[in-house]
Phi, psi and omega in degrees: 000316178298325179294323178294320178296318178296319179297317179296318179296318179294319179293318179292324176293324179293322178285327183284317180231109187291331185273006183295321179297319180290324180294322181267004179062033176278341183286341181278347180286136176263166182299321181293326179292318178296317179298319180295315180295317179297317179296320180295317180294316179296322178296318179296316179295319180295318179293322177296314181295321178295320178297317178296318180296318179295320179293322176295320179298312182290328175295317177296320178296316180293323177293324178295318178294322178296318179296320178296321176296321178295319177296320179298318177297318180296317179293321178299318178296317179297320178292320179295322181291341179271001181297321182292330183267003185292326181288320184280318185235064187300313183292319179293320179295317179298317179296317179298316180296318179297320178296317179300314182295321178292325177290331180291000000 
């Protein structure tokens, strides 16, 4: 949207004041030069955006692995805490451990 506004302003300025291109030295630019500059700017923006997207992806991946490790630690602690009750309530402890492992 900002590029469209700039384009409209430049076209209206060109129609309003004919000598504006010569004053700003835009009349000396050829089509290939404009294409080269536009391609270079778009390539720079695209590489920057891709770099940002990759860094967000890897940050999310590392956070996901960290969260999985925390869940594993929590399940390990829950299984360890049931060791004392294993002799008295063997079936209930076994069922609880199986549910924990399946949820993990």
